[in-house]
Every structure is written in structure tokens, then in C-alpha cells.
Short mmCIF file of C-alpha atoms in Angstrom, two decimals:
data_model
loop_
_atom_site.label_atom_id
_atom_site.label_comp_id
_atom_site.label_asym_id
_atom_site.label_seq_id
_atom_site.Cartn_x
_atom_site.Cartn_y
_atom_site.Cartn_z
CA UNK O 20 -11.80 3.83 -8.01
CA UNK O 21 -11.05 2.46 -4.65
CA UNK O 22 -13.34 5.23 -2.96
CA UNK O 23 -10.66 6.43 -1.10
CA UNK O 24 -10.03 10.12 -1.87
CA UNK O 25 -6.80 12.48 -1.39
CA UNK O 26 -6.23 16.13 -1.97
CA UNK O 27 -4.09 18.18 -3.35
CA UNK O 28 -3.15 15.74 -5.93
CA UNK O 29 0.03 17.70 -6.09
CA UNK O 30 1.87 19.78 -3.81
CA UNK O 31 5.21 21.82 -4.54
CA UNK O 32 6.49 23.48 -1.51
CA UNK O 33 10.05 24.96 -0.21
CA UNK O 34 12.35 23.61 2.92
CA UNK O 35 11.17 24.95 6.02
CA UNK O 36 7.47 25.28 4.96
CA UNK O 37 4.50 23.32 6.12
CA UNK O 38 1.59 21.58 4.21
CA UNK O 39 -1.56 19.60 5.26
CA UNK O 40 -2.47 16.76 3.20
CA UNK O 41 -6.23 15.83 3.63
CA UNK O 42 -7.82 12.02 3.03
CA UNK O 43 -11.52 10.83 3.21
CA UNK O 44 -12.23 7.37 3.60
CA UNK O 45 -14.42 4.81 2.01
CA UNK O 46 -18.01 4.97 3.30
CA UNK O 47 -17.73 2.73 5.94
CA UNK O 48 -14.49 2.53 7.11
CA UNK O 49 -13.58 3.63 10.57
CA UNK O 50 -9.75 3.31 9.87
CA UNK O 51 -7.14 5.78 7.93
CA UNK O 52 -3.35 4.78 7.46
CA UNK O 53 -0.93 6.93 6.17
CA UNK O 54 2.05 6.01 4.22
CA UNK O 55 5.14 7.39 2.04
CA UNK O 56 6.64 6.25 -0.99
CA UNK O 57 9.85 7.12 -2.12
CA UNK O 58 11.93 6.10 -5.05
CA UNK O 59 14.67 4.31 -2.13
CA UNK O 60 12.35 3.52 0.76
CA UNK O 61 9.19 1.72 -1.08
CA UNK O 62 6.24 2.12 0.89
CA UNK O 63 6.67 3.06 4.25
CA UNK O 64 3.56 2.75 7.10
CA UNK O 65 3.69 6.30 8.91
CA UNK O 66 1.05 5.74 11.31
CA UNK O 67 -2.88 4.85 11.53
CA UNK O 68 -6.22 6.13 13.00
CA UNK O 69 -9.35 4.25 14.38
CA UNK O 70 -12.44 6.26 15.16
CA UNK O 71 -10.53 9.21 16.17
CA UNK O 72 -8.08 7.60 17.99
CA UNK O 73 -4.36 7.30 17.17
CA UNK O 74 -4.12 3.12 16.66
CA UNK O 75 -0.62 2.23 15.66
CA UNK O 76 2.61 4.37 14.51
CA UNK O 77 5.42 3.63 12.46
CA UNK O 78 8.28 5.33 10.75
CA UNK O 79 6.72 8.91 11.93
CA UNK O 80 9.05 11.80 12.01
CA UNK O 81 8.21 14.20 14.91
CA UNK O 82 8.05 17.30 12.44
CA UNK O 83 4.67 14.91 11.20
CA UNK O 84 1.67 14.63 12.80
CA UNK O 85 -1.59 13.41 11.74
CA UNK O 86 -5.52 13.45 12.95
CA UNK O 87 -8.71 12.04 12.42
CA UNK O 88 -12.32 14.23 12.57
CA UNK O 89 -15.46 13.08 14.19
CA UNK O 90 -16.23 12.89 10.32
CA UNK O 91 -13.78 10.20 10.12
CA UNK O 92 -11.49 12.06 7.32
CA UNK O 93 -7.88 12.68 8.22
CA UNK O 94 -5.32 15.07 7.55
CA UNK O 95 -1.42 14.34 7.26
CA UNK O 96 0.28 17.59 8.51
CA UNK O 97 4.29 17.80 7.50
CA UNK O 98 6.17 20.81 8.94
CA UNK O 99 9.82 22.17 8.65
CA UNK O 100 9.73 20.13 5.60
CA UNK O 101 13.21 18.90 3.84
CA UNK O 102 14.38 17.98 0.24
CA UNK O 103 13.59 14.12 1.60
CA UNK O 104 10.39 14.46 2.61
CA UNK O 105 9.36 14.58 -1.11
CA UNK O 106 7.40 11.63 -1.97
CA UNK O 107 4.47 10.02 -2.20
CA UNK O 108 1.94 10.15 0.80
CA UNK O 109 -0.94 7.85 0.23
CA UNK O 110 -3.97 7.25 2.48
CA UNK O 111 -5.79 3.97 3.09
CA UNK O 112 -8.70 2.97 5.32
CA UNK O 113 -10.29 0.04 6.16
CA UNK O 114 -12.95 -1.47 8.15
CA UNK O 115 -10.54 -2.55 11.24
CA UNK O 116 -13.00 -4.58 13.49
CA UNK O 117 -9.85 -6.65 14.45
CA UNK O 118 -12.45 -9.26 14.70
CA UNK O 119 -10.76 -12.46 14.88
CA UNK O 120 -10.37 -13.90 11.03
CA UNK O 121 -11.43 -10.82 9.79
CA UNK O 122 -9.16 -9.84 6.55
CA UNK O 123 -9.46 -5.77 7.55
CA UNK O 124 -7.92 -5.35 3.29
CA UNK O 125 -6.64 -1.27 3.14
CA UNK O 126 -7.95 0.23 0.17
CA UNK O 127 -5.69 2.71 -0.69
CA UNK O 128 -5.79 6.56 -2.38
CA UNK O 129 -4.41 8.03 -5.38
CA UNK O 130 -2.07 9.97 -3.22
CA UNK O 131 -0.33 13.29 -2.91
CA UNK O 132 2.46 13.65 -4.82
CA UNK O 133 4.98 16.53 -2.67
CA UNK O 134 8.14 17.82 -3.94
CA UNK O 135 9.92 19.99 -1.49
CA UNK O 136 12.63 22.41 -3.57
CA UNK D 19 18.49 -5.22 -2.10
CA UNK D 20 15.22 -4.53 -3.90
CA UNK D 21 14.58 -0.82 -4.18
CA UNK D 22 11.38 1.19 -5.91
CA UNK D 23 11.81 2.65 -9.35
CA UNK D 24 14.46 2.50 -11.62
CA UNK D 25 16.27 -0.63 -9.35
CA UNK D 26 13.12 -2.95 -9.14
CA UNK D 27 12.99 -6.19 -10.23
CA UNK D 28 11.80 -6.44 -13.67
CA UNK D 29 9.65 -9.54 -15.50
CA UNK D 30 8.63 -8.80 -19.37
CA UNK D 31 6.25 -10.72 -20.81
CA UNK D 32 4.37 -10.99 -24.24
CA UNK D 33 0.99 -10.53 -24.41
CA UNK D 34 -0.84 -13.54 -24.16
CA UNK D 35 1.61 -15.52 -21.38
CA UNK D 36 1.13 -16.80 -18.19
CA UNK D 37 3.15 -14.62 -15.71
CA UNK D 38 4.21 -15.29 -12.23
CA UNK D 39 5.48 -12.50 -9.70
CA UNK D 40 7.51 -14.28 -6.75
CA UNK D 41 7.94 -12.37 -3.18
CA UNK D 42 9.74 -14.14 -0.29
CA UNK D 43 8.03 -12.64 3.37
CA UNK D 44 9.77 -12.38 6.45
CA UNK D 45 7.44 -13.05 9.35
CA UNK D 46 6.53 -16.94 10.02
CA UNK D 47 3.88 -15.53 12.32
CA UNK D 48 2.20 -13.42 9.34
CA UNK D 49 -1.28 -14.76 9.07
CA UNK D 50 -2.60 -12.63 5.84
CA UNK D 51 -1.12 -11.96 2.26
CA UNK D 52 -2.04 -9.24 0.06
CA UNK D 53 -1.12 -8.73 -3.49
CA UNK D 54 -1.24 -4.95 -4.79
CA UNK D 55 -1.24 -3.17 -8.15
CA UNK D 56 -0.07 -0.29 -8.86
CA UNK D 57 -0.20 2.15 -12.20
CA UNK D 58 2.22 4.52 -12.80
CA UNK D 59 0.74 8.16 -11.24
CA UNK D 60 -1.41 5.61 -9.37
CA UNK D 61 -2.49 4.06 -5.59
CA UNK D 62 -2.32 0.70 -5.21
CA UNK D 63 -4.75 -1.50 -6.21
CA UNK D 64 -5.97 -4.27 -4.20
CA UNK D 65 -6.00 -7.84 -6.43
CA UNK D 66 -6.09 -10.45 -3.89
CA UNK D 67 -5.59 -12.11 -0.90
CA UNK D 68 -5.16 -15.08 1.06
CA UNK D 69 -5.14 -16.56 4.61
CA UNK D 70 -2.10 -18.15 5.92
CA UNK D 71 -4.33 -21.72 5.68
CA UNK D 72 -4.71 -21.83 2.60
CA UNK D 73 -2.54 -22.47 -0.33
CA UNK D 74 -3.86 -21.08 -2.60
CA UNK D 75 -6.89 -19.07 -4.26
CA UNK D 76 -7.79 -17.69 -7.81
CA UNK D 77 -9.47 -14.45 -8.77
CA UNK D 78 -10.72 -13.34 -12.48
CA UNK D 79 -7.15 -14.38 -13.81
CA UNK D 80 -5.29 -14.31 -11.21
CA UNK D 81 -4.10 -17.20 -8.62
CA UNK D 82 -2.19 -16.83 -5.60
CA UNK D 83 0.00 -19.73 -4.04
CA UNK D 84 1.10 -19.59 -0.57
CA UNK D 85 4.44 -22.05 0.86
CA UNK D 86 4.79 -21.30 4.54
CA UNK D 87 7.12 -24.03 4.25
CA UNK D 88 9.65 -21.48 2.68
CA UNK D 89 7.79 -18.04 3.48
CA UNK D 90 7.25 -17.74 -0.56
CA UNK D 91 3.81 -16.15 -2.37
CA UNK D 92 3.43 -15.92 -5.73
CA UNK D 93 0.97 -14.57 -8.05
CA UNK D 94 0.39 -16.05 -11.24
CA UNK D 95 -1.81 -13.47 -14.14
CA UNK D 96 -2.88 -15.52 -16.68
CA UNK D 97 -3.31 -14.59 -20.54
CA UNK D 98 -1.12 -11.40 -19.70
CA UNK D 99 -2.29 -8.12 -21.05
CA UNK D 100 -0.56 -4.96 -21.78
CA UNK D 101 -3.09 -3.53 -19.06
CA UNK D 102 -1.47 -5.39 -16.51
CA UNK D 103 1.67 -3.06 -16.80
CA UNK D 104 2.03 -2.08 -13.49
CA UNK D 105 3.99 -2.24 -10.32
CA UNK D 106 2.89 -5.70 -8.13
CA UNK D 107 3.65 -5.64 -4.40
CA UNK D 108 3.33 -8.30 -1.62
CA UNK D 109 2.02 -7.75 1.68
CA UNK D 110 1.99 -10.08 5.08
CA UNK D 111 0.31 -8.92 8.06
CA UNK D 112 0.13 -10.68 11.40
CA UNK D 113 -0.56 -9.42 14.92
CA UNK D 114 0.16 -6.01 14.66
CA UNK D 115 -2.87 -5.58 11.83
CA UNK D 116 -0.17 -3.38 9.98
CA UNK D 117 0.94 -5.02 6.70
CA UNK D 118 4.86 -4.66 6.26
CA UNK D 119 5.33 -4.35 1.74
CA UNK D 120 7.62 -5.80 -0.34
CA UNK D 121 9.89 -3.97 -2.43
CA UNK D 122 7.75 -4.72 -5.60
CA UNK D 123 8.07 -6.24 -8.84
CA UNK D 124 7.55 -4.14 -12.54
CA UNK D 125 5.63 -6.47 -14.91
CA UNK D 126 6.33 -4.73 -18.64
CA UNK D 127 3.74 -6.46 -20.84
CA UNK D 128 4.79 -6.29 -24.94
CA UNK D 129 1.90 -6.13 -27.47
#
């Protein structure tokens, strides 16, 4: 158990709809990343918080958006989803001092599995 | 190319062996290597790591070998079990903090 939690587990939604996908960090951690995995793209980085703030972004559709509380737990929000945007999301946070030398690992979730029909 | 799921690259082993997983990186500026597990229905699981100076470092048995020279990590399991079934990706990292994954490798383990 990497102490990373996700929820729902599962999600089975229709095209157009919109879903939230919620993460909680490890105790500690002041950093969430999100990712997807699909069965053709691996895992791709979508984008990553720090403390509230947005930190870095990757391959992020517009129709996704994410945030982090004062609480430090995150939520992944997909909208006018499509047949491709079922995948895997998973959620990782880490420390993220970006002190020089420092390793900063991700420990990751056990992810929300979404399957858009 | 590599690809995820029914296209990955594919070592079987028999219980017992040595395996190695190979992954070539990209970025000579990548400063930090991660090696990931990850279990079918599953996150992935952090194994190891190692700092771009060293060569290498071992774990509870596992051992990962860094060549800059040729942008190649490896990890090596030893005394392979069937719980080691699992999906093993690769990970550099360098300025951007953001670690950029490998494709992955599926290591079958036969009792």
C-alpha cells in the first residue's frame, strides 16, 4: 500500500458526460501528479500540483482540468468525455522540495479505471 | 515501437532464475532513474532507484545498473518468483522534476 488513495475505483460513464476523479496523498506530501494509461499511449503525465498551486502540465486536454484543496487532496475533473478518454487515471504525490539532490520518488495510486461507452 | 498491453515486450522466466529487464532512455541530461512495478488491476510500485553517478545499486533482490555511456538501465531480480509477475517500467527524470516512462516490459514467471 503506497498510501496514496483514489476513488471511484471504477467509473462507467457515456460520451458527452462529465466525472470527477478524487486522489489523497501520502501524509506528507505536498505534491499530486496525474496521469493516464492506455492500452496504446503507456503512461502519460497529465499535469501536477504543489501546495495548491498548478506546478507543471503535460499532455492535458482542455475538456480536463484538475485542482488541489488547502487539504492537499486533488480532484481530476474530465468533461465532454469521448470513447478515448477511457483509461487509466492514476494519482501520485511526492514530497517535491526540489531541493538540490533530492530524489522527490512519486508514489503512485491504485487508480481509476473509466470506460466511456 | 513498444506499446502497453498485448504489444509489450515480453521476458519468461522459470522460477528460480536470475532475470534482467533492459530499457534504453532518451535524455543524456536525465539525472534520476526509477524502476516501477506494476500488477495487473494495479498502480505502480516503486522498486528502486538510482542517481545518474552511480552505476549501480542493489535492493532486497534486486540490482540496478546504470551506462550513461549508452543511455541503458537495467534491472536484474534475482531468484525470480512467480510474484514478480508484473509489468516493469523505467523512468529518467532531469530538470523538469517530471519523469518521462518507458513503454514497459511483462516479466511472466513459470512455477
Amino acid at each position: 500500500d503506497s498510501g496514496v488513495t483514489q476513488t471511484p475505483k471504477h467509473l462507467i460513464t457515456a460520451t458527452g458526460q462529465r466525472v470527477t476523479l478524487r486522489c489523497s496523498p501520502r501524509s506528507g506530501d505536498l505534491s499530486v501528479y496525474w496521469y493516464q494509461q492506455s492500452l496504446d499511449q503507456g503512461l502519460q503525465f497529465l499535469i501536477q500540483y504543489y501546495n495548491g498551486e498548478e506546478r507543471a502540465k503535460g499532455n492535458i486536454l482542455e475538456r480536463f482540468s484538475a485542482q488541489q484543496f488547502p487539504d492537499l487532496h486533488s480532484e481530476l475533473n474530465l468533461s465532454s468525455l469521448e470513447l478515448g478518454d477511457s483509461a487509466l487515471y492514476f494519482c501520485a504525490s511526492s514530497v517535491a522540495t526540489r531541493i538540490a539532490g533530492s530524489t522527490d520518488t512519486q508514489y503512485f495510486g491504485p487508480g481509476t479505471r473509466l470506460t466511456v461507452l | 515501437g513498444e506499446s502497453v498491453g498485448l504489444h509489450l515486450p515480453t521476458l519468461s522466466v522459470q522460477e528460480g532464475d536470475n532475470s534482467i529487464i533492459n530499457c534504453a532512455y532518451s535524455n543524456s541530461a536525465s539525472d534520476y532513474f526509477i524502476w516501477y512495478k506494476q500488477e495487473s488491476g494495479k498502480g505502480p510500485q516503486f522498486i528502486i532507484d538510482i542517481r545518474s553517478n552511480m552505476d549501480k545499486r542493489q535492493g532486497q533482490r534486486v540490482t540496478v545498473l546504470l551506462n550513461k555511456t549508452v543511455k541503458h538501465l537495467s534491472l536484474q531480480i534475482a531468484a525470480t518468483q512467480p510474484g514478480d509477475s508484473a509489468v516493469y517500467f523505467c523512468a529518467e527524470r532531469g530538470g523538469s522534476y517530471i519523469p518521462t516512462f518507458g513503454r514497459g516490459t511483462s516479466l511472466i514467471v513459470h512455477p
